[in-house]
Short mmCIF file of C-alpha atoms and ligand atoms in Angstrom, two decimals:
data_model
loop_
_atom_site.label_atom_id
_atom_site.label_comp_id
_atom_site.label_asym_id
_atom_site.label_seq_id
_atom_site.Cartn_x
_atom_site.Cartn_y
_atom_site.Cartn_z
CA MET A 3 72.66 40.68 188.56
CA THR A 4 72.49 38.94 185.76
CA GLN A 5 71.06 35.49 185.95
CA GLN A 6 73.25 32.45 184.14
CA PRO A 7 71.56 30.68 182.14
CA ALA A 8 70.88 26.58 183.70
CA PHE A 9 73.66 24.85 180.89
CA THR A 10 76.50 27.18 182.44
CA ASP A 11 75.39 26.65 185.81
CA GLY A 12 77.22 23.18 187.45
CA SER A 13 73.92 23.19 189.29
CA GLY A 14 72.69 23.15 186.13
CA VAL A 15 73.85 19.25 185.62
CA MET A 16 72.57 16.50 186.60
CA VAL A 17 74.87 13.69 185.09
CA GLU A 18 78.28 14.42 184.48
CA ALA A 19 80.56 11.61 182.55
CA LEU A 20 84.34 11.61 182.48
CA ASP A 21 86.41 9.34 180.17
CA VAL A 22 84.50 6.07 181.83
CA ARG A 23 86.14 3.03 180.78
CA LYS A 24 84.93 -0.06 181.26
CA SER A 25 86.75 -3.74 180.02
CA PHE A 26 85.76 -7.41 180.01
CA GLY A 27 89.07 -9.24 180.74
CA ALA A 28 90.74 -7.94 177.13
CA HIS A 29 87.53 -6.40 175.94
CA GLU A 30 87.28 -2.45 175.87
CA VAL A 31 83.51 -2.34 175.22
CA LEU A 32 83.77 2.03 176.62
CA LYS A 33 86.89 3.67 175.38
CA GLY A 34 86.38 7.04 176.78
CA ILE A 35 82.96 8.68 177.27
CA ASN A 36 82.02 11.90 178.08
CA LEU A 37 78.30 12.76 178.64
CA THR A 38 76.63 15.60 179.87
CA ILE A 39 73.45 15.79 180.79
CA ARG A 40 71.43 18.87 182.06
CA LYS A 41 68.77 18.95 184.73
CA GLY A 42 65.41 18.66 182.72
CA GLU A 43 67.28 17.42 180.03
CA VAL A 44 66.00 14.41 178.10
CA VAL A 45 68.91 11.97 175.96
CA CYS A 46 68.15 9.09 173.70
CA LEU A 47 71.40 6.78 173.42
CA LEU A 48 71.37 4.98 170.09
CA GLY A 49 73.63 3.01 168.59
CA PRO A 50 74.25 -0.72 167.20
CA SER A 51 73.98 -3.53 169.32
CA GLY A 52 76.96 -4.34 171.27
CA SER A 53 78.05 -0.97 171.39
CA GLY A 54 78.19 -0.42 174.73
CA LYS A 55 74.72 1.28 175.40
CA SER A 56 73.84 -0.75 178.51
CA THR A 57 77.15 -1.67 179.54
CA PHE A 58 76.99 2.79 180.04
CA LEU A 59 74.09 2.82 181.84
CA ARG A 60 75.16 0.35 184.22
CA CYS A 61 77.70 2.04 184.94
CA ILE A 62 76.19 5.75 185.81
CA ASN A 63 74.35 3.80 188.99
CA HIS A 64 77.26 1.45 189.58
CA LEU A 65 75.44 -1.89 188.85
CA GLU A 66 79.36 -2.29 186.40
CA ARG A 67 81.97 -1.06 188.15
CA MET A 68 84.22 1.06 185.83
CA SER A 69 87.72 0.00 184.39
CA GLY A 70 88.56 3.51 184.02
CA GLY A 71 87.14 7.66 184.49
CA ARG A 72 84.24 8.78 187.06
CA ILE A 73 80.66 9.63 186.85
CA LEU A 74 78.63 12.70 189.21
CA VAL A 75 74.93 12.51 189.52
CA ASP A 76 74.08 15.59 190.95
CA GLY A 77 77.26 17.06 191.67
CA HIS A 78 77.69 13.56 193.75
CA LEU A 79 80.84 11.12 192.43
CA ILE A 80 78.78 7.90 192.13
CA GLY A 81 80.16 4.29 193.86
CA TYR A 82 83.57 6.12 195.34
CA ASN A 83 84.86 8.17 197.74
CA GLU A 84 87.58 10.18 196.96
CA ARG A 85 90.18 10.74 199.96
CA HIS A 86 93.22 12.72 199.37
CA GLY A 87 92.96 11.92 195.84
CA LEU A 88 93.32 8.81 195.44
CA LEU A 89 89.00 7.23 195.03
CA TYR A 90 87.95 4.33 197.70
CA GLU A 91 84.89 1.79 196.73
CA MET A 92 81.27 3.14 199.01
CA SER A 93 79.96 0.78 201.00
CA GLY A 94 77.14 -1.39 199.51
CA LYS A 95 75.05 0.75 201.89
CA GLU A 96 76.19 4.03 201.08
CA LEU A 97 75.13 3.02 197.47
CA ALA A 98 72.26 1.78 198.01
CA ARG A 99 71.48 4.79 199.58
CA GLN A 100 72.69 6.48 196.23
CA ARG A 101 70.94 4.04 193.76
CA GLN A 102 67.45 5.95 195.70
CA ASP A 103 67.99 8.31 193.30
CA ILE A 104 68.42 6.41 190.29
CA GLY A 105 65.52 5.53 189.02
CA MET A 106 66.21 2.46 186.18
CA VAL A 107 63.91 0.65 183.69
CA PHE A 108 64.65 -2.34 181.79
CA GLN A 109 63.51 -4.41 178.59
CA ARG A 110 62.39 -6.95 181.02
CA PHE A 111 59.81 -5.53 183.80
CA ASN A 112 61.40 -7.76 186.28
CA LEU A 113 58.06 -7.17 188.29
CA PHE A 114 57.71 -9.11 191.94
CA ALA A 115 55.71 -12.09 190.82
CA HIS A 116 53.92 -12.97 194.08
CA HIS A 117 53.36 -9.52 194.85
CA ASP A 118 50.28 -7.31 193.51
CA VAL A 119 50.52 -3.85 191.40
CA LEU A 120 50.19 -1.92 194.80
CA THR A 121 52.81 -3.84 196.89
CA ASN A 122 55.08 -3.79 193.44
CA ILE A 123 54.76 0.09 193.56
CA SER A 124 55.11 1.10 197.24
CA GLN A 125 57.59 -1.68 198.59
CA ALA A 126 61.04 0.36 198.64
CA PRO A 127 59.15 3.04 199.40
CA MET A 128 58.21 2.09 203.02
CA LEU A 129 61.10 -0.23 203.32
CA ILE A 130 63.70 2.04 202.55
CA ARG A 131 62.46 5.32 202.28
CA GLY A 132 60.94 4.81 205.57
CA GLN A 133 57.16 5.80 204.25
CA SER A 134 54.61 4.66 206.29
CA ARG A 135 51.67 2.56 204.39
CA GLU A 136 49.55 5.29 204.05
CA GLN A 137 52.01 7.22 202.58
CA ALA A 138 53.36 4.84 200.34
CA PHE A 139 50.01 3.54 199.42
CA ALA A 140 48.74 7.44 198.42
CA ARG A 141 51.68 7.32 196.13
CA ALA A 142 51.33 4.86 194.51
CA ARG A 143 48.03 5.37 193.06
CA GLU A 144 48.97 8.69 192.42
CA LEU A 145 51.54 7.08 189.88
CA LEU A 146 48.89 4.47 188.59
CA LYS A 147 47.30 7.37 188.02
CA LEU A 148 49.90 8.51 186.18
CA VAL A 149 51.03 5.67 183.92
CA ASP A 150 47.07 5.21 183.17
CA LEU A 151 46.50 2.09 185.28
CA GLU A 152 43.91 3.56 187.51
CA GLY A 153 42.23 1.02 189.65
CA ARG A 154 44.61 -2.36 189.08
CA GLU A 155 46.60 -1.87 192.48
CA ASP A 156 44.97 -5.48 192.92
CA ALA A 157 46.21 -7.19 189.83
CA TYR A 158 49.30 -9.05 189.75
CA PRO A 159 51.88 -9.06 187.17
CA TYR A 160 50.58 -12.08 185.39
CA GLN A 161 47.44 -10.74 184.52
CA LEU A 162 48.66 -7.63 183.10
CA SER A 163 50.20 -7.57 179.13
CA GLY A 164 53.88 -6.47 179.07
CA GLY A 165 52.65 -2.81 178.11
CA GLN A 166 51.13 -2.71 181.46
CA GLN A 167 53.82 -4.64 183.24
CA GLN A 168 55.82 -1.90 182.36
CA ARG A 169 54.10 0.61 182.99
CA VAL A 170 53.95 -0.52 186.65
CA ALA A 171 57.95 -0.51 186.44
CA ILE A 172 57.83 2.51 185.70
CA ALA A 173 55.92 3.75 188.08
CA ARG A 174 57.99 1.26 190.66
CA ALA A 175 61.11 3.31 189.91
CA LEU A 176 58.83 6.58 190.28
CA ALA A 177 57.86 5.61 193.87
CA MET A 178 61.26 6.35 194.68
CA ASN A 179 61.10 9.96 194.01
CA PRO A 180 64.46 9.92 191.67
CA LYS A 181 66.25 12.68 190.20
CA LEU A 182 67.39 10.80 187.10
CA MET A 183 65.67 7.90 185.54
CA LEU A 184 67.48 5.77 182.83
CA PHE A 185 65.53 3.39 180.84
CA ASP A 186 67.24 0.56 178.57
CA GLU A 187 64.99 -0.44 175.68
CA PRO A 188 61.94 -0.66 177.31
CA THR A 189 60.17 -1.31 174.98
CA SER A 190 62.38 -3.84 172.82
CA ALA A 191 60.25 -6.81 174.42
CA LEU A 192 56.86 -5.74 173.66
CA ASP A 193 54.46 -6.72 171.12
CA PRO A 194 54.15 -3.63 168.64
CA GLU A 195 50.54 -3.03 169.78
CA LEU A 196 52.08 -2.30 173.55
CA VAL A 197 55.01 0.12 172.38
CA GLY A 198 53.26 3.09 172.42
CA GLU A 199 51.29 3.08 174.70
CA VAL A 200 54.69 3.24 176.95
CA LEU A 201 56.00 5.60 175.21
CA ALA A 202 53.18 7.51 175.91
CA VAL A 203 53.94 7.73 179.51
CA MET A 204 57.66 8.78 179.18
CA ARG A 205 56.28 11.33 176.54
CA LYS A 206 54.30 12.06 179.53
CA LEU A 207 57.94 11.97 182.35
CA ALA A 208 59.84 13.97 180.22
CA ALA A 209 56.82 16.98 179.72
CA ASP A 210 56.89 17.10 183.53
CA GLY A 211 60.43 18.02 183.89
CA MET A 212 62.17 14.38 184.55
CA THR A 213 66.16 13.45 183.48
CA MET A 214 65.91 10.77 181.28
CA LEU A 215 68.93 9.41 179.36
CA VAL A 216 66.93 6.06 177.47
CA VAL A 217 68.46 3.54 175.26
CA THR A 218 66.07 3.19 172.76
CA HIS A 219 65.63 1.97 169.12
CA GLU A 220 62.65 4.22 167.93
CA LEU A 221 63.78 7.43 166.17
CA ALA A 222 59.93 8.29 166.00
CA PHE A 223 59.73 8.95 169.58
CA ALA A 224 63.75 10.46 169.71
CA ARG A 225 62.98 12.60 167.12
CA GLU A 226 60.31 14.29 168.89
CA VAL A 227 60.93 13.89 172.95
CA ALA A 228 64.98 14.12 173.01
CA ASP A 229 66.25 17.13 173.58
CA ARG A 230 69.46 15.31 171.79
CA VAL A 231 70.44 12.31 170.16
CA ILE A 232 74.16 10.88 171.18
CA PHE A 233 74.97 7.54 168.52
CA MET A 234 77.49 5.09 169.84
CA ASP A 235 79.39 2.70 168.23
CA GLN A 236 81.81 0.82 169.45
CA GLY A 237 82.55 2.23 172.82
CA VAL A 238 82.72 5.45 171.55
CA VAL A 239 80.48 8.67 171.33
CA VAL A 240 80.22 8.72 167.43
CA GLU A 241 77.78 11.97 167.05
CA GLU A 242 75.88 13.67 169.27
CA GLY A 243 73.16 16.82 168.49
CA PRO A 244 70.09 18.02 168.78
CA ALA A 245 67.46 15.15 168.04
CA GLN A 246 65.89 16.18 164.26
CA GLN A 247 69.78 16.58 163.26
CA VAL A 248 71.32 14.10 164.23
CA ILE A 249 67.99 11.35 163.72
CA ASP A 250 67.36 13.39 160.28
CA SER A 251 70.70 15.03 158.97
CA PRO A 252 73.83 12.74 160.37
CA GLN A 253 76.88 13.49 159.73
CA HIS A 254 79.14 10.91 160.58
CA GLU A 255 79.46 7.24 157.68
CA ARG A 256 78.75 5.35 160.95
CA THR A 257 75.41 6.57 162.11
CA LYS A 258 74.16 6.96 158.25
CA THR A 259 74.74 3.25 157.89
CA PHE A 260 73.22 2.53 161.28
CA LEU A 261 69.93 4.85 160.49
CA ARG A 262 69.60 3.78 156.95
CA ARG A 263 69.08 -0.09 158.57
CA MET A 264 66.68 1.17 160.76
CA HIS A 265 64.17 2.85 158.57
P1 ADP B 304 74.64 -2.92 174.04
O1 ADP B 304 73.76 -2.91 174.93
O2 ADP B 304 74.81 -1.96 173.16
O3 ADP B 304 73.52 -4.04 173.05
P2 ADP B 304 76.41 -3.57 175.94
O4 ADP B 304 77.12 -2.81 176.83
O5 ADP B 304 75.07 -5.05 176.15
O6 ADP B 304 76.03 -3.54 174.50
O7 ADP B 304 77.14 -5.18 175.25
C1 ADP B 304 78.38 -4.55 175.35
C2 ADP B 304 79.71 -5.47 174.69
O8 ADP B 304 80.19 -5.44 176.14
C3 ADP B 304 79.33 -6.40 173.76
O9 ADP B 304 79.93 -7.17 173.25
C4 ADP B 304 79.13 -7.21 175.53
O10 ADP B 304 79.24 -8.83 174.87
C5 ADP B 304 80.28 -7.32 176.37
N1 ADP B 304 79.73 -7.10 177.50
C6 ADP B 304 78.40 -7.20 178.53
N2 ADP B 304 78.46 -7.10 179.56
C7 ADP B 304 79.14 -8.32 179.33
C8 ADP B 304 79.82 -9.10 180.99
N3 ADP B 304 79.10 -9.30 181.67
N4 ADP B 304 80.83 -9.48 180.66
C9 ADP B 304 81.41 -10.00 179.43
N5 ADP B 304 81.03 -9.16 178.33
C10 ADP B 304 79.86 -8.36 178.80
MG1 MG B 305 71.51 -2.85 175.58
#
């Protein structure tokens, strides 16, 4: 029997977005997004401000209710159950369970200000995954090593730099053992000298085989780490392809204009 290459095997797909649409009132922000992300793939999503990148990311864990289309993560329909060909929105409980598999890191770190680092990372695994304190703490310490913050478990968010806080936020997302990590401009709120340390952690994650969808303006990171780059403008995917191809020799005028402004 011959082995099928992963990308033609349905089980090799992590995210499948089919004709995803989203309107706010009369404003159609996503106009039919189609996208497949394979397991272990790192995809960077580029595009001008207002093009719908955050809205699309938020649709993937149903923080936004889509106006049309569907999204599957690891073969599971997001936000809905299908019965007799009709879609019914999930209960909050089912949705919460589904979201456990999808880690999300935002521009703003959103750490719990009144909790130390160890509690920030271990709380959800204890409360939601039902891990014991020992288990959750041990894993949190392991993750602190991964994000280069070994020994900082007792620090409070206000005692940390923005870059350190963002690395704690990444560790916190990883503590739930997600199948997929979504990053929405994770370095955009950071002072320039702190960007590198966060990108270094993301690079490590990518090398470890994590499936990642990253909205970013860091072209050097995208070129080096992404398997594929998607350029979005005004709610549509304008261009996609291997990172170097899209960044170094874009085909579409809109992509060229955008990239010119970035340099
Ligand atoms: P990007 O992340 O690419 O900058 P967004 O997804 O944040 O773009 O926004 C796309 C468009 O949708 C923008 O025009 C924005 O104003 C609009 N938008 C986003 N969220 C809302 C909302 N909750 N209500 C109304 N309009 C929104
Ligand atoms: Mg955004």
